[in-house]
Coordinates of C-alpha atoms and ligand atoms in Angstrom, one line a residue:
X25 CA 0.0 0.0 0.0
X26 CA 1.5 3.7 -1.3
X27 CA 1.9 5.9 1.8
X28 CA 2.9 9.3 2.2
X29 CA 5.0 10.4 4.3
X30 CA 4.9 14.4 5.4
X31 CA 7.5 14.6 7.4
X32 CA 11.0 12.4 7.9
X33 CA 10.2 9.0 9.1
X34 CA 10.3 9.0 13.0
X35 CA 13.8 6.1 14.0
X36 CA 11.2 3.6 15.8
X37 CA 8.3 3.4 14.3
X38 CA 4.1 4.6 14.3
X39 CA 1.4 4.2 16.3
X40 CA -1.9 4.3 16.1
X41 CA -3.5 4.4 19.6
X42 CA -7.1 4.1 19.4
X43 CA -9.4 4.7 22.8
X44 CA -12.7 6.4 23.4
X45 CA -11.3 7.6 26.8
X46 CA -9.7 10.7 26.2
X47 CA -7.3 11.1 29.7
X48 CA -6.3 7.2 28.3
X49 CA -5.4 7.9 25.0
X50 CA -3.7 11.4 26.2
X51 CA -1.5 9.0 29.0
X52 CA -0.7 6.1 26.0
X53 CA 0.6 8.9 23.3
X54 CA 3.3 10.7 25.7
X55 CA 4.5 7.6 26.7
X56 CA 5.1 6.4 23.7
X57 CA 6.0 9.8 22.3
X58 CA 9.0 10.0 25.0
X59 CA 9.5 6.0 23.6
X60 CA 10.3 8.0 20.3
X61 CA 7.4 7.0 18.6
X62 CA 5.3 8.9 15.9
X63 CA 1.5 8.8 17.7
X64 CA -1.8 9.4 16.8
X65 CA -4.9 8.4 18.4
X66 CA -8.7 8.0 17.7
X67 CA -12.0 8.2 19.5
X68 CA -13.2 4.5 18.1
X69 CA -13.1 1.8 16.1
X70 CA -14.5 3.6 12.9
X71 CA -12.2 6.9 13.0
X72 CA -9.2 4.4 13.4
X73 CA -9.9 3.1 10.1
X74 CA -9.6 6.8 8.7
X75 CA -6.3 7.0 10.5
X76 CA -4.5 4.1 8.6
X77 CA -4.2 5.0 5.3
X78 CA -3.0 8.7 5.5
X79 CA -0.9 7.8 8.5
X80 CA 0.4 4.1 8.0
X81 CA 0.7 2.6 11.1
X82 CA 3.1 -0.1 12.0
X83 CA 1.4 -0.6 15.1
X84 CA -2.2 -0.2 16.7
X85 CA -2.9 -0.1 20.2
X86 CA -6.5 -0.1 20.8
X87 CA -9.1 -0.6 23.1
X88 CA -11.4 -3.4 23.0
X89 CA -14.6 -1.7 24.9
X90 CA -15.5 1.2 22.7
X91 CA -19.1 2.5 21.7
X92 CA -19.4 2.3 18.2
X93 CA -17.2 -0.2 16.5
X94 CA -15.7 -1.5 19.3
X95 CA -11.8 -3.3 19.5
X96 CA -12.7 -6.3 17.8
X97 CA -14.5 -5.4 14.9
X98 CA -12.2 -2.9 14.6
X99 CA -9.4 -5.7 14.3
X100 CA -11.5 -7.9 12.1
X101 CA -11.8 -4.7 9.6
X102 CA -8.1 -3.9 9.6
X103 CA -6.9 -7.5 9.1
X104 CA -9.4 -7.5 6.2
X105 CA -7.1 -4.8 4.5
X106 CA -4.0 -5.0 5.3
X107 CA -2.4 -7.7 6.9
X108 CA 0.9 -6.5 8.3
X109 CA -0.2 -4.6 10.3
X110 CA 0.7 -5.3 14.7
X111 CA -2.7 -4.9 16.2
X112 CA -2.1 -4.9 20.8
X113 CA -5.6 -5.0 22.3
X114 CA -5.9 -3.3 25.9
X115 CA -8.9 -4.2 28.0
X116 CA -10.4 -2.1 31.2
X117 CA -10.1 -5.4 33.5
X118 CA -8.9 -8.8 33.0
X119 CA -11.3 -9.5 30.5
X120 CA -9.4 -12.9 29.5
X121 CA -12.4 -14.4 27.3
X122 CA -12.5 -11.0 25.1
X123 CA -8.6 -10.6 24.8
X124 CA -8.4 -14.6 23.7
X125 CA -11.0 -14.0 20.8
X126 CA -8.9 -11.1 20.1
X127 CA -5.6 -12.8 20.2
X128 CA -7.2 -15.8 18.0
X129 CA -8.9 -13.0 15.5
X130 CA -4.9 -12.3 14.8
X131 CA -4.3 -9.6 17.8
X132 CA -0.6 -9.7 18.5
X133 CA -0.9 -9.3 22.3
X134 CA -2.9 -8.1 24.9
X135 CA -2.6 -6.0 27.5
X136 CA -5.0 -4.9 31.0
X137 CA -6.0 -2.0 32.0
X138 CA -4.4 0.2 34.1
X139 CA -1.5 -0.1 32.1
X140 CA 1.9 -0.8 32.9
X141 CA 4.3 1.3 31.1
X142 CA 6.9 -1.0 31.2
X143 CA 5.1 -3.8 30.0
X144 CA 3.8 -1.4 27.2
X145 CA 7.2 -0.3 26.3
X146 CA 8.8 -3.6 26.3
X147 CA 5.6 -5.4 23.8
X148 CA 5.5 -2.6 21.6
X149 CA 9.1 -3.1 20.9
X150 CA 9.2 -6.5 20.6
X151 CA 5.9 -6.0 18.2
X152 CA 7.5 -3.1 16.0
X153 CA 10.8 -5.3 15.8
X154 CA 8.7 -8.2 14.6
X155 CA 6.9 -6.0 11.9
X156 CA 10.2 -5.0 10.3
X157 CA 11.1 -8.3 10.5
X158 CA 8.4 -9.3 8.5
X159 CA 9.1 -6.5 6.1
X160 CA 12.3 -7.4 5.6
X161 CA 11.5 -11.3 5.1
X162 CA 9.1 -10.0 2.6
X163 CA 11.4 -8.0 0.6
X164 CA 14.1 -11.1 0.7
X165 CA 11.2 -12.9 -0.6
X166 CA 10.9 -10.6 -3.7
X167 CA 14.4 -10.3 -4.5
X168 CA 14.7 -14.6 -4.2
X169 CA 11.6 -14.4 -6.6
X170 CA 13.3 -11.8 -9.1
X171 CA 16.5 -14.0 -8.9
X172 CA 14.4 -17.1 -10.2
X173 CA 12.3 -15.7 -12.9
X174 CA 13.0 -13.7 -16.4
X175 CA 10.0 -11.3 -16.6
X176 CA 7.2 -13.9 -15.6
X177 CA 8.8 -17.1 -16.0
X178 CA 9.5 -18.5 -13.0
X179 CA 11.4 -21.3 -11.9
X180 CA 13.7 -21.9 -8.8
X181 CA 14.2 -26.3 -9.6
X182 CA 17.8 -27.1 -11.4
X183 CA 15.9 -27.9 -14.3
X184 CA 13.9 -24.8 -14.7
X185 CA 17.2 -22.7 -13.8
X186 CA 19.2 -24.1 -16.6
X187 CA 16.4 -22.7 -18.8
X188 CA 16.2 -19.8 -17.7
X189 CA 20.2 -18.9 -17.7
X190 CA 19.4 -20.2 -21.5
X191 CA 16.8 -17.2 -22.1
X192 CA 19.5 -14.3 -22.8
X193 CA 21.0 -16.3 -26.0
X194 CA 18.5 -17.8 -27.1
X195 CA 16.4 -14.6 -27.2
X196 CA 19.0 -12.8 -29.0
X197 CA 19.3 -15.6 -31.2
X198 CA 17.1 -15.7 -34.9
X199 CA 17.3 -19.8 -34.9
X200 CA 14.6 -21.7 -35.0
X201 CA 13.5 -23.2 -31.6
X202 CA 11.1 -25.8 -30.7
X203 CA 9.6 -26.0 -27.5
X204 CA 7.9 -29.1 -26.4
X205 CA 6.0 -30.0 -22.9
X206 CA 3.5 -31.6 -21.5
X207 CA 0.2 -29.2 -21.6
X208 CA 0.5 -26.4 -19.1
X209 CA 4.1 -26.7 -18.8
X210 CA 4.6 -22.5 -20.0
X211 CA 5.1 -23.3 -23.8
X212 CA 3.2 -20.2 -25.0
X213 CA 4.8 -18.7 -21.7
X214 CA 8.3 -19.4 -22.7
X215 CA 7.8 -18.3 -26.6
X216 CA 6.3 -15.3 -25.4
X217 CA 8.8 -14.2 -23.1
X218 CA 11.8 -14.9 -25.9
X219 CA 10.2 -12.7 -27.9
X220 CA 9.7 -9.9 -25.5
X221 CA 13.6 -10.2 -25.0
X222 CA 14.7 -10.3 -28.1
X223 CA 15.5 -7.7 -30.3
X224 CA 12.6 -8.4 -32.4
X225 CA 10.5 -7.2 -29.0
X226 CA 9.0 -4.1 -30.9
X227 CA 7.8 -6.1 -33.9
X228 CA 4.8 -8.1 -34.1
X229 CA 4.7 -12.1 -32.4
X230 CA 1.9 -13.8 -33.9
X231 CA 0.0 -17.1 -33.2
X232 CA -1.2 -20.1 -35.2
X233 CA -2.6 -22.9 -33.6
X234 CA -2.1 -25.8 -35.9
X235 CA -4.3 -28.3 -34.5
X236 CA -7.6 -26.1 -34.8
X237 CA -7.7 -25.7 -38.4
X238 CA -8.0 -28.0 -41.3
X239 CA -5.4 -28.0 -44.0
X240 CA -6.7 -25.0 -46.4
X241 CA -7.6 -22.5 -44.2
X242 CA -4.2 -23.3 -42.5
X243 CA -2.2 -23.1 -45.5
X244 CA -4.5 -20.0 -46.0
X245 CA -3.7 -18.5 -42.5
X246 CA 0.0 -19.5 -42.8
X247 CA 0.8 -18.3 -46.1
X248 CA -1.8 -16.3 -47.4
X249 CA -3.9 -16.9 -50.8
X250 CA -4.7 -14.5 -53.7
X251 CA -8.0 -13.7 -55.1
X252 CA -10.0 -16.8 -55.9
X253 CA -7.8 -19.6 -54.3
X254 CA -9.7 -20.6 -52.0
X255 CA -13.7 -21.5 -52.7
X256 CA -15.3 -19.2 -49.8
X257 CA -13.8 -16.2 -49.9
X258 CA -12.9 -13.3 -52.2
X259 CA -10.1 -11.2 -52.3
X260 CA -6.3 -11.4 -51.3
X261 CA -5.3 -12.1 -47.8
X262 CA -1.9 -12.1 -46.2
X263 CA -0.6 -14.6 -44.3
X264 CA 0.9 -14.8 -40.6
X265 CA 4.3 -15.0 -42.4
X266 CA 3.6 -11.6 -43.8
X267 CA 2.3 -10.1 -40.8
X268 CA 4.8 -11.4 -38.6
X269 CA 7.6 -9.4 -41.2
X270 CA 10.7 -8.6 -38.5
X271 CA 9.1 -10.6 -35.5
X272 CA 8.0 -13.9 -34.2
X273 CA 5.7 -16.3 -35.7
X274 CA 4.6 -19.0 -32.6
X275 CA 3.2 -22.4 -34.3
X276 CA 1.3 -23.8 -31.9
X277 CA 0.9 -27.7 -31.5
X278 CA 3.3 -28.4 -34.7
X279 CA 2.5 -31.9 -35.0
X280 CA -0.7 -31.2 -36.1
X281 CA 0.4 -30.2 -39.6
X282 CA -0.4 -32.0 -42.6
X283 CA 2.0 -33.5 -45.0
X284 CA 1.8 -31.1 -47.7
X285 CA 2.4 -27.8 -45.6
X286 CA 5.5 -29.3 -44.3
X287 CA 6.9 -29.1 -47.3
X288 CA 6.2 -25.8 -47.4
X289 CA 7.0 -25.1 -44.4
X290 CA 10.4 -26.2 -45.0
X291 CA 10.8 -24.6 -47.8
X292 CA 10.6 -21.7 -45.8
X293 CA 12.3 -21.8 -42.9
X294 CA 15.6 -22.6 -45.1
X295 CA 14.6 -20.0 -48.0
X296 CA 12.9 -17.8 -46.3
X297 CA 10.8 -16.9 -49.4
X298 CA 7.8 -18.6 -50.2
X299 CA 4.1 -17.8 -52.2
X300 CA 0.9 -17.0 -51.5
X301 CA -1.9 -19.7 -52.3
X302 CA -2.6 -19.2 -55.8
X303 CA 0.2 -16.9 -56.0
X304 CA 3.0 -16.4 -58.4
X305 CA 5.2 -14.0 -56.6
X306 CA 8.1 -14.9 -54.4
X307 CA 7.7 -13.3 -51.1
X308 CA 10.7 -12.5 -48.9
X309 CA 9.8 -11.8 -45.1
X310 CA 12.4 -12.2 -41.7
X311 CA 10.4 -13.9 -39.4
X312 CA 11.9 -16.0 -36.4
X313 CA 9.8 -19.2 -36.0
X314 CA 9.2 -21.0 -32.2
X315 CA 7.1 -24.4 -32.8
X316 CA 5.7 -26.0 -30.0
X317 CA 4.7 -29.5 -29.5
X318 CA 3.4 -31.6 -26.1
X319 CA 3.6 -34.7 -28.7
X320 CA 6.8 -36.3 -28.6
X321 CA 8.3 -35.4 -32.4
X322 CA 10.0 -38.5 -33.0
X323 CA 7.2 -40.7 -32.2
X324 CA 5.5 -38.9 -34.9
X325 CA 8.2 -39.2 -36.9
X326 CA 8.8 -42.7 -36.3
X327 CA 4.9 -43.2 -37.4
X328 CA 5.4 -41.3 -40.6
X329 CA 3.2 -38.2 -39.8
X330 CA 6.0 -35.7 -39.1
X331 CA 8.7 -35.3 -41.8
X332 CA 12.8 -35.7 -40.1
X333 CA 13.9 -33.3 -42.6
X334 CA 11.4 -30.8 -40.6
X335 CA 12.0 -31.7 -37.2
X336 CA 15.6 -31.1 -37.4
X337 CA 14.9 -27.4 -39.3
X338 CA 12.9 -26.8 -36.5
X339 CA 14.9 -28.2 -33.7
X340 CA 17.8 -26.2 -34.2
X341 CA 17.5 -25.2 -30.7
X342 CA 15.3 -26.9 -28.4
X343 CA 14.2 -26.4 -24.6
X344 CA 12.2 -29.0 -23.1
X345 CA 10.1 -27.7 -20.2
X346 CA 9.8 -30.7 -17.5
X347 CA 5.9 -31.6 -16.3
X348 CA 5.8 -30.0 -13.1
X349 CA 5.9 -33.5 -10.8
X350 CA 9.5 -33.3 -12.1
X351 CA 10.6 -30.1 -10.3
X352 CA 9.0 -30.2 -7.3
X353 CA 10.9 -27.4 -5.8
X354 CA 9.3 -24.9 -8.4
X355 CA 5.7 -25.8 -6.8
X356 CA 6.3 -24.0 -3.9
X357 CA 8.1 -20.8 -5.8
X358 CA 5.1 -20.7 -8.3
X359 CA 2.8 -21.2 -5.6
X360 CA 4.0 -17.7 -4.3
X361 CA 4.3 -16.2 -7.5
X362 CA 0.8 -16.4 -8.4
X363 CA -0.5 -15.6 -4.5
X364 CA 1.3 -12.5 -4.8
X365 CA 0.1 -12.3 -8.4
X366 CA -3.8 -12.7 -7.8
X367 CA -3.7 -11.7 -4.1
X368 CA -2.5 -8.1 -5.7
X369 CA -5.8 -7.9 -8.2
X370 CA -7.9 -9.2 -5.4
X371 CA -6.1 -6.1 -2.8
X372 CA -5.0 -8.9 -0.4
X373 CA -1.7 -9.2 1.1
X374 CA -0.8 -13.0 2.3
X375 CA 2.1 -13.8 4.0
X376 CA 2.1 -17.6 2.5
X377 CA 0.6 -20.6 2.5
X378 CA -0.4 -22.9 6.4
X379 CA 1.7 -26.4 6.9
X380 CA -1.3 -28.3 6.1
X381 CA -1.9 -26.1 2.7
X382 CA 1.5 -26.4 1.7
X383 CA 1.6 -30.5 2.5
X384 CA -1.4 -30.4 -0.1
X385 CA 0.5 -28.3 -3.1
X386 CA 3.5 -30.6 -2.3
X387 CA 1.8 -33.8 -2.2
X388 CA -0.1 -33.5 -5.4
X389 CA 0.7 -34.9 -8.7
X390 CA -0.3 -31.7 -10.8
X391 CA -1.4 -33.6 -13.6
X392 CA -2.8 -30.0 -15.7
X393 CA 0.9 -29.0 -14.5
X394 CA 1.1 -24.8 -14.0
X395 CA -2.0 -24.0 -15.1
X396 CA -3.4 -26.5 -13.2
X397 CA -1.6 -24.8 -9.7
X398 CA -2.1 -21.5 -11.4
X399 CA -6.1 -22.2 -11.3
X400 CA -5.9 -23.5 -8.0
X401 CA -4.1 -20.7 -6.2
X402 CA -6.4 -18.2 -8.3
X403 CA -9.3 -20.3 -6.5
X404 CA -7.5 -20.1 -2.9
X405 CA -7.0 -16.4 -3.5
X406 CA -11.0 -16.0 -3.8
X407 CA -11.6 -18.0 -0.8
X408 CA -9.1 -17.1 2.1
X409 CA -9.6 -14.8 4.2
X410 CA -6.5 -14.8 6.7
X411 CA -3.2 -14.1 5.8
X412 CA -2.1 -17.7 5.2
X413 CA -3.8 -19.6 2.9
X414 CA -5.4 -22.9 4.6
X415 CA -5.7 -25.9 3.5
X416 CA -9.5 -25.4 3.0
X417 CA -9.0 -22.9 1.0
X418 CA -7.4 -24.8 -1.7
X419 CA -9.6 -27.3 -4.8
X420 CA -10.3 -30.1 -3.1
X421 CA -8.8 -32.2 -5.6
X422 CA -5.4 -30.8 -4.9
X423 CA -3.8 -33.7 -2.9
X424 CA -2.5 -36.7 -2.2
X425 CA -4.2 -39.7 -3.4
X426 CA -7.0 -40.4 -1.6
X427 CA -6.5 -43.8 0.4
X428 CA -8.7 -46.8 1.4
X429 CA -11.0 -46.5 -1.5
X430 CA -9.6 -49.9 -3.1
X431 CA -11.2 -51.4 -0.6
X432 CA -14.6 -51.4 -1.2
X433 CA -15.8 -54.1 -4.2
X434 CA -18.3 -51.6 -6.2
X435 CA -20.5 -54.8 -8.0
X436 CA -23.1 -55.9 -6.3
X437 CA -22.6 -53.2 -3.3
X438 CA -25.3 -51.0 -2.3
X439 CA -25.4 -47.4 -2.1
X440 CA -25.4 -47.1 1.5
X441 CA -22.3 -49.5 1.5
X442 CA -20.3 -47.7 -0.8
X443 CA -21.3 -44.1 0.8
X444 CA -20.5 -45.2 4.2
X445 CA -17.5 -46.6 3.2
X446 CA -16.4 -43.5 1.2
X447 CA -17.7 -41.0 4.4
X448 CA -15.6 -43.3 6.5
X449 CA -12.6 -43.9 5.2
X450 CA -12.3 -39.9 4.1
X451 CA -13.3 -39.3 8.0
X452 CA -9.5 -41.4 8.7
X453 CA -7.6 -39.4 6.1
X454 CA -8.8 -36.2 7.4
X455 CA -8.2 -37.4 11.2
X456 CA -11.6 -37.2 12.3
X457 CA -12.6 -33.4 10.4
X458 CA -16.0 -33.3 9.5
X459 CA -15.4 -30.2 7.7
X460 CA -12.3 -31.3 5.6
X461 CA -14.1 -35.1 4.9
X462 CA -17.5 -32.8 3.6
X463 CA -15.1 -30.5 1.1
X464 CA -13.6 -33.8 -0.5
X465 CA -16.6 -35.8 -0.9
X466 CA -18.3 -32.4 -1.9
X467 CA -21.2 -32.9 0.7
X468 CA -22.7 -31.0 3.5
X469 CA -21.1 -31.5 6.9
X470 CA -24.6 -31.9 8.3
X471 CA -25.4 -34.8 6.1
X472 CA -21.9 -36.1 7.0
X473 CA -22.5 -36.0 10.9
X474 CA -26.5 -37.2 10.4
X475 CA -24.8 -40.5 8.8
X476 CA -22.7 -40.9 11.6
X477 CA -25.6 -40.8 13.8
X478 CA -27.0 -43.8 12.0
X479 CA -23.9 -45.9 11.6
X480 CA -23.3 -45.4 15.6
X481 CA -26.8 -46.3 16.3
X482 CA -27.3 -49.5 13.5
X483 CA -26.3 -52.3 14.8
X484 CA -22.9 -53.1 13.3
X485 CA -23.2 -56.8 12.4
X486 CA -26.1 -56.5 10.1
X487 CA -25.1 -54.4 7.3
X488 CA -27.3 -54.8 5.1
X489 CA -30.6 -54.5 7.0
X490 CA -33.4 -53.0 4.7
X491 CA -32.8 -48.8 6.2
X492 CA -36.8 -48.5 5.9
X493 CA -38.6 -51.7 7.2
X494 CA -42.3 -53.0 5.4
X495 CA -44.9 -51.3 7.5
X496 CA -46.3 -54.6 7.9
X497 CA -43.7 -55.7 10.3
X498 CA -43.2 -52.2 12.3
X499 CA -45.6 -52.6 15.2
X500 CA -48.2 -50.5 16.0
Ligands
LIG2 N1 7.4 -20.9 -15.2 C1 6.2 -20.2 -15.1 N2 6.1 -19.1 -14.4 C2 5.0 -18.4 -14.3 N3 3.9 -18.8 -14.9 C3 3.9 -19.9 -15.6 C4 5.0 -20.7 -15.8 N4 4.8 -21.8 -16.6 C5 3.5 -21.6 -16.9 N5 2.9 -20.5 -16.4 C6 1.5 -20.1 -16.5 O1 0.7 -21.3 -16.6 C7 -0.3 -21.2 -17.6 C8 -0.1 -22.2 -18.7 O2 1.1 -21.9 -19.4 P1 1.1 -22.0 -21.0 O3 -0.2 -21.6 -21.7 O4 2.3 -21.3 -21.5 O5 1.3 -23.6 -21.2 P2 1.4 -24.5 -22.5 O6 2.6 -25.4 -22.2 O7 1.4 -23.6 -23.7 O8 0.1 -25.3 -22.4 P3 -0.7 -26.1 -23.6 O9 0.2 -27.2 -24.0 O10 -1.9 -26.6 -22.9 O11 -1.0 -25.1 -24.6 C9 -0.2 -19.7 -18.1 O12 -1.1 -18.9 -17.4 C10 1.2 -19.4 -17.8 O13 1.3 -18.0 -17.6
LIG3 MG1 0.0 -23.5 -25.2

């Protein structure tokens, strides 16, 4: 959050001191003025929140009993916004249930009223030591995160390292490149980036997806077509080759392409000339190529749908982005990336993810690789509200295989069976959470706690005793 600052930052720090008794807040703010903190102080809850962003606090002292928007609310309102920010509660008596809601609503400390100005001088210290602490951790953070990424690729895993120490040259460089990855792995990413770095960066990078057309209006889109050529349409039309004149053309799923374009393909990418459809004319254009391909190239080759000659035009360079399973250390960096990334468009500040979440992100296989985690933390991002992100917060797919469920023989078993084995046996990954078990199976934690009320009260040996009986044989 931008701040501005009127006058030279104070050496130790501001507080905020927020009290509706006036002799109170008076007392707090010379203390802590002759502490050499910058003070100011509000009546309540409400005129505290007016306070933060002109002043920017690092530290709020406020009373929990106030008319109005009292302490707590007042709390839940600022660690809403901002998130950094050391909240101390004082109460008028030992009010021990108040302060421990506080304290668990994310109060750094309490303190009781009357207040001893030791003890206040020592915990605001400590507090306004922790907060630069945090700042600074933060700021580490972001430089770490600038040291493992090029622009928006980011990668901290050996594998993901060596590609991106491989961005400078290869950016720089006018060869052909070929990318190849599973789905989601940053392809587009990757060609996008070496073409912002490049010194083609000014001219236009184009797309053609070669798997979503069929082979005239690809040849069409590719290479153009005069007047005529083709059935449906009228005129001459450029190609991407032509548009793409002094940039980057990106040739999305390469495989795709049928037999007779690779010719022409290659015709091109060692000529750099080629014709319109229909055309007579020799065009000449300088356009850098970067294919990309989550089909493994030789097998096509090896099958007869992808010509050698090609490939190895292609290939001249190639980086091969691992699946994400492979590099497990860039789950965690990513993971931050995009928390910082959608936290920012949502105006949330997190400070990282809880053990339990982060158990989750590492103990998944991340099958839909980044954009699979991306969607997932972009999910977490909408749902948490603290300033970790919880396990709750994430898909509930995200995880590690769920266990016990090869137990159950689904022919022949009825519903009930197979639903109280599933309720069950999610109960024992979870460790007993109702809540966590009724995320996974995707039911209501009241349905999940009625079953249990009928599995503890059915009598265990009989399984598969009818759960409604014939009214014949109720009695009456
Ligand atoms: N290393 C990375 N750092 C930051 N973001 C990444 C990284 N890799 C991928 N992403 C993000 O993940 C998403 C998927 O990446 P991208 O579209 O480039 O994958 P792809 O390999 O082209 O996938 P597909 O084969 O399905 O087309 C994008 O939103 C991209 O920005
Ligand atoms: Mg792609």
């Amino acid at each position: 959050m931008a701040r501005v600052l009127h006058d030279p930052p104070p050496m130790k720090g501001r507080v905020l001191v927020v009290d509706d008794d006036a002799d109170a807040r008076e007392a707090l703010s010379e203390a802590l003025r002759e502490g050499g903190y910058a003070v100011e102080t509000a009546a309540d809850g409400f005129k505290g929140l007016g306070k933060l962003p002109d002043f920017g606090p690092d530290l709020v002292l406020t009373d929990l009993k106030m008319p109005g928007m009292d302490g707590l609310e007042f709390l839940r309102k600022i660690h809403s916004g901002r998130s950094d920010l050391a909240v101390i509660v004082t109460t008028a008596f030992a009010d021990v249930e108040t302060a421990v809601t506080a304290l668990k609503e994310g109060a750094a400390d309490y303190l009781t009223k009357p207040l001893d100005l030791t003890v206040l001088s020592v915990v605001v210290a400590r507090e306004m030591d922790r907060v630069r602490l945090r700042r600074e951790a933060g700021a580490l953070r972001a430089r770490l995160a600038e040291r493992y990424s090029f622009s928006n690729l980011v990668g901290s895993s050996p594998g993901m390292q060596s590609v991106l120490k491989l961005l400078p040259q290869v950016a720089a460089s006018k060869a052909s490149l070929l990318i190849t990855g599973e789905p989601g792995t940053g392809k587009e990413l990757l060609a996008t980036t070496i073409h912002e770095h490049s010194p083609r960066a000014k001219q236009p990078f184009l797309k053609l997806h070669c798997a979503a057309l069929a082979e005239p209006l690809l040849e069409s889109e590719l290479f153009g077509h005069e007047s005529g050529a083709l059935p449906a349409s009228l005129g001459r039309r450029e190609g991407r080759l032509q548009q793409a004149d002094g940039g980057t053309l990106f040739l999305d799923e390469i495989f795709a392409i049928p037999p007779a374009l690779q010719v022409r393909l290659l015709r091109f990418l060692r000529e750099h000339a080629f014709q319109r459809m229909g055309g007579e004319e020799t065009l000449h254009v300088d356009v850098r190529v970067i294919a990309a391909s989550d089909h493994d190239l030789r097998e096509e080759i090896a099958r007869g749908s992808f010509r050698e000659d090609l490939f190895y035009q292609l290939n001249v360079v190639n980086i091969d982005l691992p699946p994400l399973r492979a590099r497990p250390s860039d789950i965690l960096t990513l993971a931050m990336h995009f928390l910082r990334k959608y936290g920012s468009e949502d105006g949330k500040t997190f400070e990282g993810f809880s053990d339990q979440a982060l158990e989750r992100l590492a103990g998944y296989e991340w099958p839909g690789n980044v954009r699979e985690l991306e969607n997932a933390i972009a999910h977490a991002v909408v749902l948490a509200s603290g300033p970790r992100v919880t396990a709750m917060d994430l898909p509930p797919s995200v995880g590690p295989a769920p266990v016990g469920t090869a137990a159950v023989r689904i022919p022949g078993s009825k519903m009930e069976d197979i639903e109280r084995h599933a309720i069950l046996s999610t109960l024992e990954a979870t460790r007993g959470s109702t809540t966590k078990a009724a995320e996974m199976l995707g039911m209501s934690v009241r349905t999940i706690q009625y079953r249990l009320q009928q599995y503890h009260s059915a009598p265990k040996n009989e399984p598969h005793l009818p759960a409604v009986l014939p009214s014949s044989v109720t009695s009456g």
